[in-house]
Amino acid sequence: MKLHLLLTGNELMAGDIIDSNSAMIAEQIKDYGWRISKKITVGDELALLCTEIDQLCEDADVLIINGGLGPTVDDLTAVALARVSGTEICEHPQALAHLTQWCTARGFPLNASNHKQAMLPKGCDIIANERGSAVGIKLTHKNCLIFASPGVPSELRPMLSKEIIPALDKLFPSDHIQTLRLGVFGLGESGIQEMVNSHLRDWPDDIELGFRASMPVLEVKLTTRGSNPDARLRQWSPRVTELLADHLLGELPISLPAATINALKANNLQLCTAESCTGGLIASQLTSVAGASQVFPGGIVSYSNHVKAQLLQVSEESLASDGAVSENVARQMALGALEATGADVAIAVTGIAGPDGGSADKPVGTVWIAWGSAQNLKAIKLQLPFDRTAFQSWVAALSLDLVRRQILGLPELPQLMKRFQR
């Protein structure tokens, strides 16, 4: 099945709202082995909308149009579909019945603006909308099956799962598209591509390698189609996971906090945190994972030197002589957190997030991370070239990965950390 998607709305073009509906559609159809082959976004301009509908139907089996079914003058999808298909707009009895019931249930009068949502292309079928006032539209143009749906995500979701996808499932067999998604930390897209080019020279044509860059976890995608996609992925995924080695966190959805918590649970260990420059971000990320209480007794945010000394037992002499951003202080923060919480391993971070506060010997972006147990405590100095928010995010991510690696007995540093090491 060749499926195209047309999104409409000036608010999308202006960036007033973020398109989440195309992701929702792609997510819901993937289990059926289908994918979107083309996506177009246009504003609320009737001539342009008509042109795009007509052109998209030329080489598609299915066109899903999202948006433009509301009660206002800039909602043009019904009019555009009527014009493209050479029909007229008229009152649709089922759409009117739905609209009347929807208004009555809410104590709203059925005014002229609302009535517009019952004016549909003559002869079209409707798609039930259990949440909103606007029904969807179903018709055929140039042998392409068109489904028009409202742009409200809460209305689109049940329309997809209960109406549109079941209709497609009856008409189109699965394309048997299957994707394996792997979460990776510490390698970039180009680096992974070079590794594949060098070590997997026999990469097959029927498996598509793709990437989705995000922070901090990079998504590596293996996509295949055919009569037995499972077998092809089972054949190749071990080679890819071996290549990614210690940078592989697991199959998505996986996060660094979750991967770290999994490692702690597997080894029956508890982790505590002592945070200065991240202001509790590491603890927050850990506790966002269900079940974190099994391995995370707590942490201490020691933003001031006074709190470092009082709660983490960092010596006044070290703070005066070495400064808060120093190896000595980071190590003492970790040991203080271990003592205070009774945990087995600790993360301690102290740095200069900026944009001010740096010096010649400790510029903005400097951070010391200490991690490990009291008997095996390590520390590293990094220089991170990011703004304040990104600096804090990267410090949290790198710290969690350092602990994960130590617990699992993996190489100490991810590749990308070496470029920040000082």
Short mmCIF file of C-alpha atoms in Angstrom, two decimals:
data_model
loop_
_atom_site.label_atom_id
_atom_site.label_comp_id
_atom_site.label_asym_id
_atom_site.label_seq_id
_atom_site.Cartn_x
_atom_site.Cartn_y
_atom_site.Cartn_z
CA MET A 1 0.00 0.00 0.00
CA LYS A 2 1.30 3.42 -0.97
CA LEU A 3 0.06 5.90 1.62
CA HIS A 4 0.41 9.66 1.42
CA LEU A 5 -0.35 12.15 4.19
CA LEU A 6 -1.55 15.73 3.75
CA LEU A 7 -1.57 18.05 6.77
CA THR A 8 -3.39 21.34 6.53
CA GLY A 9 -3.47 24.47 8.65
CA ASN A 10 -1.87 27.90 8.86
CA GLU A 11 -0.99 27.17 12.49
CA LEU A 12 1.25 24.31 11.35
CA MET A 13 2.95 26.46 8.73
CA ALA A 14 3.53 29.28 11.21
CA GLY A 15 4.91 26.99 13.88
CA ASP A 16 2.15 27.91 16.32
CA ILE A 17 1.59 24.21 16.98
CA ILE A 18 3.88 21.23 16.54
CA ASP A 19 2.79 18.41 14.27
CA SER A 20 2.28 15.35 16.45
CA ASN A 21 -0.47 13.80 14.33
CA SER A 22 1.79 12.46 11.59
CA ALA A 23 3.84 10.68 14.24
CA MET A 24 0.64 9.26 15.70
CA ILE A 25 -0.48 7.97 12.30
CA ALA A 26 2.92 6.44 11.57
CA GLU A 27 2.97 4.79 15.00
CA GLN A 28 -0.49 3.27 14.59
CA ILE A 29 0.05 1.87 11.10
CA LYS A 30 3.49 0.38 11.70
CA ASP A 31 2.11 -2.69 13.45
CA TYR A 32 0.25 -3.47 10.23
CA GLY A 33 3.46 -3.37 8.22
CA TRP A 34 2.69 -0.08 6.49
CA ARG A 35 4.48 3.25 6.36
CA ILE A 36 3.87 6.77 5.10
CA SER A 37 5.65 7.25 1.76
CA LYS A 38 5.07 11.00 1.40
CA LYS A 39 3.98 13.80 3.74
CA ILE A 40 2.95 17.30 2.61
CA THR A 41 1.95 20.25 4.80
CA VAL A 42 0.01 23.20 3.34
CA GLY A 43 -1.66 26.31 4.72
CA ASP A 44 -5.33 27.21 4.58
CA GLU A 45 -5.40 28.16 0.90
CA LEU A 46 -8.13 26.52 -1.16
CA ALA A 47 -6.37 26.50 -4.56
CA LEU A 48 -3.17 25.05 -3.11
CA LEU A 49 -5.09 22.47 -1.10
CA CYS A 50 -6.96 21.33 -4.22
CA THR A 51 -3.74 21.07 -6.22
CA GLU A 52 -1.98 19.00 -3.56
CA ILE A 53 -4.93 16.63 -3.11
CA ASP A 54 -5.13 16.03 -6.84
CA GLN A 55 -1.39 15.47 -7.24
CA LEU A 56 -1.06 13.22 -4.18
CA CYS A 57 -3.88 11.01 -5.47
CA GLU A 58 -2.02 10.46 -8.76
CA ASP A 59 0.32 7.79 -7.40
CA ALA A 60 -1.15 6.81 -4.02
CA ASP A 61 -3.43 4.01 -2.97
CA VAL A 62 -4.50 5.93 0.13
CA LEU A 63 -4.43 9.61 1.09
CA ILE A 64 -5.05 10.66 4.68
CA ILE A 65 -5.87 14.35 5.05
CA ASN A 66 -5.57 15.74 8.56
CA GLY A 67 -7.09 19.06 9.55
CA GLY A 68 -9.47 21.61 8.07
CA LEU A 69 -12.81 20.08 9.15
CA GLY A 70 -13.70 22.65 11.81
CA PRO A 71 -16.51 25.25 11.87
CA THR A 72 -14.53 28.34 10.84
CA VAL A 73 -13.90 29.97 7.47
CA ASP A 74 -10.31 28.72 7.31
CA ASP A 75 -11.43 25.07 7.51
CA LEU A 76 -11.43 24.20 3.81
CA THR A 77 -10.96 20.43 3.49
CA ALA A 78 -14.59 19.56 2.68
CA VAL A 79 -14.84 22.28 0.04
CA ALA A 80 -11.49 21.25 -1.48
CA LEU A 81 -12.56 17.59 -1.69
CA ALA A 82 -15.81 18.54 -3.36
CA ARG A 83 -14.03 20.73 -5.90
CA VAL A 84 -11.33 18.14 -6.68
CA SER A 85 -13.83 15.29 -7.08
CA GLY A 86 -16.18 17.39 -9.22
CA THR A 87 -19.11 17.30 -6.83
CA GLU A 88 -21.02 19.88 -4.86
CA ILE A 89 -21.19 20.63 -1.16
CA CYS A 90 -24.46 19.65 0.44
CA GLU A 91 -25.92 18.81 3.81
CA HIS A 92 -25.03 15.26 4.81
CA PRO A 93 -27.86 13.73 6.90
CA GLN A 94 -25.58 11.49 8.99
CA ALA A 95 -23.17 14.32 9.65
CA LEU A 96 -26.07 16.55 10.66
CA ALA A 97 -27.47 13.89 12.99
CA HIS A 98 -24.07 13.49 14.64
CA LEU A 99 -23.64 17.23 14.97
CA THR A 100 -27.11 17.70 16.44
CA GLN A 101 -26.56 14.96 19.01
CA TRP A 102 -23.12 16.37 19.90
CA CYS A 103 -24.52 19.88 20.49
CA THR A 104 -27.55 18.64 22.44
CA ALA A 105 -25.41 16.53 24.77
CA ARG A 106 -23.40 19.63 25.67
CA GLY A 107 -26.22 22.10 25.82
CA PHE A 108 -24.91 24.00 22.79
CA PRO A 109 -27.14 25.55 20.14
CA LEU A 110 -26.55 24.26 16.62
CA ASN A 111 -25.54 27.58 15.10
CA ALA A 112 -24.59 28.39 11.53
CA SER A 113 -20.87 27.97 12.16
CA ASN A 114 -21.34 24.50 13.60
CA HIS A 115 -23.74 23.58 10.79
CA LYS A 116 -20.85 24.08 8.35
CA GLN A 117 -19.44 20.76 9.62
CA ALA A 118 -22.48 18.96 8.19
CA MET A 119 -21.82 20.38 4.70
CA LEU A 120 -19.80 17.68 2.92
CA PRO A 121 -19.04 16.55 -0.65
CA LYS A 122 -22.13 14.99 -2.19
CA GLY A 123 -22.08 11.20 -2.08
CA CYS A 124 -19.20 10.85 0.38
CA ASP A 125 -19.19 8.47 3.31
CA ILE A 126 -18.51 9.69 6.82
CA ILE A 127 -16.00 8.51 9.42
CA ALA A 128 -17.41 8.38 12.92
CA ASN A 129 -15.91 10.76 15.48
CA GLU A 130 -16.71 9.69 19.04
CA ARG A 131 -15.00 12.71 20.61
CA GLY A 132 -15.65 15.79 18.52
CA SER A 133 -18.27 17.59 16.48
CA ALA A 134 -16.73 17.05 13.03
CA VAL A 135 -17.16 13.70 11.33
CA GLY A 136 -14.45 12.52 8.97
CA ILE A 137 -14.88 12.19 5.21
CA LYS A 138 -14.27 9.11 3.07
CA LEU A 139 -14.32 9.16 -0.73
CA THR A 140 -12.35 8.00 -3.77
CA HIS A 141 -10.55 10.16 -6.30
CA LYS A 142 -8.39 8.85 -9.16
CA ASN A 143 -8.62 5.34 -7.66
CA CYS A 144 -7.10 6.70 -4.45
CA LEU A 145 -9.02 6.15 -1.23
CA ILE A 146 -9.17 9.39 0.75
CA PHE A 147 -9.75 9.66 4.48
CA ALA A 148 -10.13 13.20 5.87
CA SER A 149 -9.87 13.56 9.63
CA PRO A 150 -9.99 16.40 12.17
CA GLY A 151 -6.71 17.87 13.38
CA VAL A 152 -7.46 17.53 17.10
CA PRO A 153 -5.17 14.70 18.33
CA SER A 154 -7.67 13.37 20.88
CA GLU A 155 -10.23 13.00 18.10
CA LEU A 156 -7.83 11.58 15.53
CA ARG A 157 -6.53 8.77 17.73
CA PRO A 158 -9.79 6.80 18.12
CA MET A 159 -10.77 7.55 14.52
CA LEU A 160 -7.56 5.91 13.39
CA SER A 161 -7.78 2.86 15.62
CA LYS A 162 -11.52 2.24 15.29
CA GLU A 163 -12.39 3.47 11.82
CA ILE A 164 -9.57 4.23 9.39
CA ILE A 165 -7.08 1.44 10.11
CA PRO A 166 -9.73 -1.33 10.27
CA ALA A 167 -11.01 -0.14 6.88
CA LEU A 168 -7.52 -0.26 5.44
CA ASP A 169 -6.86 -3.66 6.97
CA LYS A 170 -9.78 -5.11 5.01
CA LEU A 171 -8.51 -3.70 1.72
CA PHE A 172 -4.72 -3.92 1.85
CA PRO A 173 -2.45 -6.76 2.92
CA SER A 174 0.49 -6.02 5.16
CA ASP A 175 3.64 -4.79 3.47
CA HIS A 176 5.52 -6.76 6.13
CA ILE A 177 7.63 -3.80 7.12
CA GLN A 178 9.38 -4.34 10.43
CA THR A 179 11.81 -2.08 12.26
CA LEU A 180 14.25 -2.84 15.05
CA ARG A 181 15.03 0.30 17.06
CA LEU A 182 18.18 0.39 19.16
CA GLY A 183 19.16 3.05 21.69
CA VAL A 184 22.81 4.13 21.61
CA PHE A 185 24.78 6.55 23.75
CA GLY A 186 28.29 7.80 23.12
CA LEU A 187 28.45 7.41 19.33
CA GLY A 188 27.33 9.77 16.57
CA GLU A 189 25.53 8.98 13.33
CA SER A 190 28.57 9.44 11.12
CA GLY A 191 30.71 7.35 13.44
CA ILE A 192 28.26 4.47 13.35
CA GLN A 193 27.93 4.71 9.58
CA GLU A 194 31.71 4.53 9.22
CA MET A 195 31.81 1.49 11.51
CA VAL A 196 29.18 -0.23 9.37
CA ASN A 197 31.03 0.66 6.17
CA SER A 198 34.30 -0.72 7.55
CA HIS A 199 33.15 -3.81 9.46
CA LEU A 200 29.89 -4.83 7.79
CA ARG A 201 30.84 -4.58 4.14
CA ASP A 202 28.27 -7.21 3.17
CA TRP A 203 25.36 -5.08 4.40
CA PRO A 204 22.26 -6.38 2.57
CA ASP A 205 20.19 -4.28 0.21
CA ASP A 206 16.95 -5.43 1.79
CA ILE A 207 17.73 -3.95 5.23
CA GLU A 208 17.55 -0.18 5.53
CA LEU A 209 19.87 1.42 8.09
CA GLY A 210 18.55 4.65 9.55
CA PHE A 211 19.20 7.06 12.38
CA ARG A 212 17.23 9.51 14.48
CA ALA A 213 19.42 11.97 16.29
CA SER A 214 18.23 13.03 19.73
CA MET A 215 19.75 13.95 23.02
CA PRO A 216 21.06 11.96 24.75
CA VAL A 217 20.06 8.64 23.15
CA LEU A 218 20.62 8.14 19.42
CA GLU A 219 18.17 5.84 17.67
CA VAL A 220 19.62 3.29 15.21
CA LYS A 221 16.93 1.70 13.04
CA LEU A 222 17.07 -1.51 11.02
CA THR A 223 14.07 -1.75 8.70
CA THR A 224 13.21 -4.59 6.37
CA ARG A 225 10.21 -5.86 4.45
CA GLY A 226 9.27 -9.08 2.73
CA SER A 227 7.74 -12.43 3.49
CA ASN A 228 9.81 -13.04 6.63
CA PRO A 229 11.20 -9.79 8.05
CA ASP A 230 11.64 -11.30 11.52
CA ALA A 231 14.18 -13.77 10.22
CA ARG A 232 16.20 -11.09 8.43
CA LEU A 233 16.35 -8.92 11.55
CA ARG A 234 17.28 -11.89 13.73
CA GLN A 235 20.09 -12.66 11.33
CA TRP A 236 21.54 -9.16 11.30
CA SER A 237 20.75 -7.64 14.68
CA PRO A 238 23.46 -9.64 16.52
CA ARG A 239 26.10 -8.29 14.16
CA VAL A 240 24.91 -4.73 14.70
CA THR A 241 24.68 -5.08 18.48
CA GLU A 242 28.19 -6.55 18.52
CA LEU A 243 29.43 -3.58 16.50
CA LEU A 244 27.78 -1.04 18.83
CA ALA A 245 29.17 -2.97 21.80
CA ASP A 246 29.30 -1.02 25.07
CA HIS A 247 27.51 1.97 23.54
CA LEU A 248 24.30 -0.02 23.10
CA LEU A 249 21.70 0.62 25.81
CA GLY A 250 19.11 -1.79 24.44
CA GLU A 251 15.98 -1.81 22.33
CA LEU A 252 13.87 1.33 22.40
CA PRO A 253 12.11 2.66 24.29
CA ILE A 254 15.12 2.83 26.60
CA SER A 255 16.63 5.82 28.40
CA LEU A 256 19.95 6.31 30.13
CA PRO A 257 18.31 6.49 33.57
CA ALA A 258 16.41 3.27 32.84
CA ALA A 259 19.53 1.52 31.54
CA THR A 260 21.43 2.60 34.66
CA ILE A 261 18.62 1.44 36.94
CA ASN A 262 18.51 -1.91 35.14
CA ALA A 263 22.24 -2.34 35.73
CA LEU A 264 21.85 -1.46 39.42
CA LYS A 265 18.97 -3.91 39.86
CA ALA A 266 20.83 -6.70 38.10
CA ASN A 267 23.75 -6.27 40.49
CA ASN A 268 21.70 -5.56 43.64
CA LEU A 269 23.30 -2.13 44.12
CA GLN A 270 22.02 1.24 45.26
CA LEU A 271 23.03 4.60 43.85
CA CYS A 272 23.03 8.04 45.45
CA THR A 273 23.75 11.48 44.00
CA ALA A 274 25.49 14.65 45.14
CA GLU A 275 24.72 17.44 42.67
CA SER A 276 25.84 21.01 42.39
CA CYS A 277 25.80 22.31 38.80
CA THR A 278 22.92 20.04 37.71
CA GLY A 279 20.67 21.15 40.55
CA GLY A 280 19.01 17.77 41.10
CA LEU A 281 18.55 16.86 37.43
CA ILE A 282 20.23 13.46 37.80
CA ALA A 283 18.02 12.53 40.74
CA SER A 284 14.97 13.77 38.85
CA GLN A 285 15.79 11.63 35.81
CA LEU A 286 16.35 8.56 37.96
CA THR A 287 13.08 8.98 39.82
CA SER A 288 11.18 9.43 36.54
CA VAL A 289 11.68 5.68 36.01
CA ALA A 290 9.13 3.41 37.68
CA GLY A 291 10.79 1.22 40.30
CA ALA A 292 13.67 3.62 40.93
CA SER A 293 13.04 3.43 44.68
CA GLN A 294 14.54 -0.07 44.69
CA VAL A 295 17.97 1.30 43.79
CA PHE A 296 17.90 5.03 44.58
CA PRO A 297 17.67 5.95 48.27
CA GLY A 298 18.17 9.65 47.59
CA GLY A 299 20.46 12.50 46.69
CA ILE A 300 21.68 15.84 47.95
CA VAL A 301 21.63 19.07 45.97
CA SER A 302 24.56 21.06 47.35
CA TYR A 303 24.55 24.23 45.31
CA SER A 304 26.38 26.39 47.84
CA ASN A 305 29.70 25.75 49.53
CA HIS A 306 27.92 25.95 52.89
CA VAL A 307 25.66 23.02 52.01
CA LYS A 308 28.60 21.07 50.59
CA ALA A 309 30.37 21.44 53.91
CA GLN A 310 27.34 20.89 56.16
CA LEU A 311 25.57 18.02 54.40
CA LEU A 312 28.35 16.31 52.47
CA GLN A 313 31.23 16.93 54.88
CA VAL A 314 33.38 18.60 52.22
CA SER A 315 36.27 20.22 54.05
CA GLU A 316 36.40 24.00 54.27
CA GLU A 317 40.10 23.82 53.47
CA SER A 318 39.46 22.03 50.16
CA LEU A 319 36.79 24.51 49.18
CA ALA A 320 39.13 27.40 49.96
CA SER A 321 42.28 26.00 48.39
CA ASP A 322 40.95 23.97 45.43
CA GLY A 323 37.63 25.67 44.80
CA ALA A 324 34.21 24.10 44.53
CA VAL A 325 34.91 22.94 40.98
CA SER A 326 37.78 20.57 41.61
CA GLU A 327 38.59 16.89 41.75
CA ASN A 328 39.11 16.97 45.49
CA VAL A 329 35.70 18.49 46.15
CA ALA A 330 33.92 16.16 43.70
CA ARG A 331 35.42 13.12 45.41
CA GLN A 332 34.48 14.41 48.87
CA MET A 333 30.94 15.11 47.67
CA ALA A 334 30.61 11.50 46.49
CA LEU A 335 31.98 10.10 49.73
CA GLY A 336 29.69 12.38 51.74
CA ALA A 337 26.64 11.19 49.80
CA LEU A 338 27.62 7.55 50.33
CA GLU A 339 27.95 8.18 54.04
CA ALA A 340 24.65 10.05 54.28
CA THR A 341 22.54 7.57 52.28
CA GLY A 342 24.21 4.21 52.86
CA ALA A 343 24.23 3.56 49.10
CA ASP A 344 26.79 1.39 47.35
CA VAL A 345 27.81 3.77 44.55
CA ALA A 346 27.57 7.51 44.04
CA ILE A 347 27.55 10.20 41.38
CA ALA A 348 28.90 13.63 42.32
CA VAL A 349 29.04 16.59 39.94
CA THR A 350 30.40 20.09 40.38
CA GLY A 351 30.93 22.52 37.52
CA ILE A 352 30.37 25.89 35.90
CA ALA A 353 27.19 25.85 33.84
CA GLY A 354 27.50 29.48 32.75
CA PRO A 355 26.95 31.79 31.11
CA ASP A 356 29.03 33.53 33.80
CA GLY A 357 31.32 32.39 36.57
CA GLY A 358 34.26 31.05 34.57
CA SER A 359 37.92 31.94 34.86
CA ALA A 360 41.11 31.39 32.89
CA ASP A 361 41.90 28.08 34.59
CA LYS A 362 38.23 27.05 35.00
CA PRO A 363 36.28 28.33 32.00
CA VAL A 364 32.54 28.04 31.61
CA GLY A 365 31.66 24.42 30.76
CA THR A 366 34.18 22.91 33.16
CA VAL A 367 32.84 20.03 35.23
CA TRP A 368 34.29 17.42 37.55
CA ILE A 369 32.41 14.13 37.82
CA ALA A 370 33.19 11.60 40.54
CA TRP A 371 31.54 8.20 40.46
CA GLY A 372 31.80 4.75 41.97
CA SER A 373 32.05 3.17 45.40
CA ALA A 374 34.11 4.34 48.36
CA GLN A 375 36.68 1.65 47.52
CA ASN A 376 36.68 2.33 43.76
CA LEU A 377 35.95 6.01 43.30
CA LYS A 378 36.93 7.58 40.00
CA ALA A 379 36.91 11.19 38.80
CA ILE A 380 37.16 12.94 35.47
CA LYS A 381 37.39 16.55 34.30
CA LEU A 382 35.44 17.56 31.20
CA GLN A 383 35.03 20.74 29.20
CA LEU A 384 31.56 20.85 27.63
CA PRO A 385 30.94 23.48 24.91
CA PHE A 386 27.20 23.90 25.49
CA ASP A 387 24.80 26.49 26.82
CA ARG A 388 23.54 26.20 30.38
CA THR A 389 20.59 23.89 29.72
CA ALA A 390 22.50 21.59 27.37
CA PHE A 391 25.47 21.57 29.76
CA GLN A 392 23.29 20.27 32.58
CA SER A 393 21.66 17.66 30.34
CA TRP A 394 25.01 16.39 29.11
CA VAL A 395 26.51 16.25 32.60
CA ALA A 396 23.54 14.17 33.76
CA ALA A 397 23.75 11.84 30.77
CA LEU A 398 27.51 11.33 30.94
CA SER A 399 27.37 10.72 34.69
CA LEU A 400 24.70 8.06 34.38
CA ASP A 401 26.61 6.33 31.60
CA LEU A 402 29.82 6.31 33.63
CA VAL A 403 28.02 4.53 36.47
CA ARG A 404 26.30 2.11 34.07
CA ARG A 405 29.63 1.20 32.53
CA GLN A 406 31.36 0.68 35.87
CA ILE A 407 28.59 -1.55 37.18
CA LEU A 408 28.54 -3.70 34.04
CA GLY A 409 32.31 -3.92 33.76
CA LEU A 410 32.38 -2.12 30.41
CA PRO A 411 35.12 0.14 29.05
CA GLU A 412 35.31 3.18 31.28
CA LEU A 413 34.53 5.98 28.79
CA PRO A 414 32.20 6.26 25.81
CA GLN A 415 33.91 7.44 22.64
CA LEU A 416 32.37 10.91 22.61
CA MET A 417 33.49 11.67 26.17
CA LYS A 418 37.12 11.54 25.10
CA ARG A 419 36.69 14.69 23.04
CA PHE A 420 35.55 16.58 26.17
CA GLN A 421 38.22 15.20 28.48
CA ARG A 422 40.71 17.64 30.00
#
